[in-house]
PDB file of C-alpha atoms in Angstrom:
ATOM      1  CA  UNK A  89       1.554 -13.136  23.928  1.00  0.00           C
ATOM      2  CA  UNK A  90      -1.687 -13.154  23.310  1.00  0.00           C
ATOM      3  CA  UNK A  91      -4.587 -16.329  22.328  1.00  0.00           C
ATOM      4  CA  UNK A  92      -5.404 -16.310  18.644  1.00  0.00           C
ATOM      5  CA  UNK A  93      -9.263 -17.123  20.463  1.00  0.00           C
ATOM      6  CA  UNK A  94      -8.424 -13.436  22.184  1.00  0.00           C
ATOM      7  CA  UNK A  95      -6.829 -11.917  18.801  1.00  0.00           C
ATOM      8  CA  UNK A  96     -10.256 -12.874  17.232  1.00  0.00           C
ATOM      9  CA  UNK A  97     -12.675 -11.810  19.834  1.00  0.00           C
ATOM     10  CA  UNK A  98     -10.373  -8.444  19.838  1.00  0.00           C
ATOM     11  CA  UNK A  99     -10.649  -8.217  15.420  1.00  0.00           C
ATOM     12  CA  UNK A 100     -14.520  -9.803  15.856  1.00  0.00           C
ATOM     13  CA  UNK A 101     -15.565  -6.794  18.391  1.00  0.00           C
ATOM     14  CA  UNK A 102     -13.734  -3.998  16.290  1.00  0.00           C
ATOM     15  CA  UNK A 103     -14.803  -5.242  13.053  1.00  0.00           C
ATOM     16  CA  UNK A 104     -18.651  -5.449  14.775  1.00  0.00           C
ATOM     17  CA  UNK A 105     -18.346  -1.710  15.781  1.00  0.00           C
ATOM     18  CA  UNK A 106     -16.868  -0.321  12.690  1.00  0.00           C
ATOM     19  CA  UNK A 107     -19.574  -1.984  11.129  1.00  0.00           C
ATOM     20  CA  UNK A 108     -22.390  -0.326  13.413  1.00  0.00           C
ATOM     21  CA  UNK A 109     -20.711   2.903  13.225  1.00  0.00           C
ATOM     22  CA  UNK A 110     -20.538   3.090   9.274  1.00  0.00           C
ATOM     23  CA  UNK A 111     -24.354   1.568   9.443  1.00  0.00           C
ATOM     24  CA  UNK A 112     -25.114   4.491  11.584  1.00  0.00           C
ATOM     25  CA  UNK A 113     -23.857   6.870   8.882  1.00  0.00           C
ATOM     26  CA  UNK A 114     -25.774   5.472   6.428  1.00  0.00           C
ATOM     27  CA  UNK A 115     -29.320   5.602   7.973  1.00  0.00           C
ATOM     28  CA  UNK A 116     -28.362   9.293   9.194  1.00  0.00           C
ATOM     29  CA  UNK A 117     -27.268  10.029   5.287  1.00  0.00           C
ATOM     30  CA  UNK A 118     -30.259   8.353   4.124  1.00  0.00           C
ATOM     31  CA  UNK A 119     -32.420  10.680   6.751  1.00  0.00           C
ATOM     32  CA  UNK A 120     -30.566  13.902   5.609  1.00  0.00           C
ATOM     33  CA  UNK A 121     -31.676  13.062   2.109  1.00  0.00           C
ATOM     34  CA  UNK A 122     -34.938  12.432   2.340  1.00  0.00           C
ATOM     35  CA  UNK A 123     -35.918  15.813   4.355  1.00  0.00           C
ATOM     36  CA  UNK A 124     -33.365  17.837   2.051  1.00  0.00           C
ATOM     37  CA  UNK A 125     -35.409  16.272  -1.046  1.00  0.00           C
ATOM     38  CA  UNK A 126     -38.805  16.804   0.636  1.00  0.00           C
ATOM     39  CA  UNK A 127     -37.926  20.633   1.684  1.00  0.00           C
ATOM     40  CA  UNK A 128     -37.015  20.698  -1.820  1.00  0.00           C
ATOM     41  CA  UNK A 129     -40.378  19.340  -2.987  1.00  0.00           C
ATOM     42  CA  UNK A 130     -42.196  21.870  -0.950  1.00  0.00           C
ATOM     43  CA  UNK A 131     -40.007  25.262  -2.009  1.00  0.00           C
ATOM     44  CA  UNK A 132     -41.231  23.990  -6.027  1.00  0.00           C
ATOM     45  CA  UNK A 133     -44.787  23.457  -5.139  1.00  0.00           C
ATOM     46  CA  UNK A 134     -44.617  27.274  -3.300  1.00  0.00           C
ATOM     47  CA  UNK A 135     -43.175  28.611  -6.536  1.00  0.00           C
ATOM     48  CA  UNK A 136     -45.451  26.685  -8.718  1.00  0.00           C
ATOM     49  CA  UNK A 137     -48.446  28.250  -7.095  1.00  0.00           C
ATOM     50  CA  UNK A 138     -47.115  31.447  -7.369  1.00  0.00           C
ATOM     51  CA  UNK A 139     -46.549  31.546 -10.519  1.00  0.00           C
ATOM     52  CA  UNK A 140     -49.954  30.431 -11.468  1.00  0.00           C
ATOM     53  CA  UNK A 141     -51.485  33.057  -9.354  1.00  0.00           C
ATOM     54  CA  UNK A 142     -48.860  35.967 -11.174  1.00  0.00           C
ATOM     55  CA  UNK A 143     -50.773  34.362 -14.690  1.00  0.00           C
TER      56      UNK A 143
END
């Protein structure tokens, strides 16, 4: 049988790492974002430019 002070430690521990995991996943999300948005940026400031130089 085991302690409700070890069942808590056990849920406390797995709870804590889910938590750092999904965290994790978040920052890396947020990351991907930001340099898809920025590559974005710089492909429409590339085609801007070009078409001002076509005019």
């Amino acid at each position: 049988m085991v302690s409700s002070e070890r069942l808590a430690d056990i849920g406390y521990k797995t709870f804590s790492g889910t938590m750092t995991l999904y965290g994790g996943y978040l920052c890396s999300l947020r990351v991907y974002r930001y340099f898809h948005h920025r590559e974005q940026l710089r492909i429409a400031a590339e085609n801007q430019t070009e078409d001002i130089i076509k005019d």
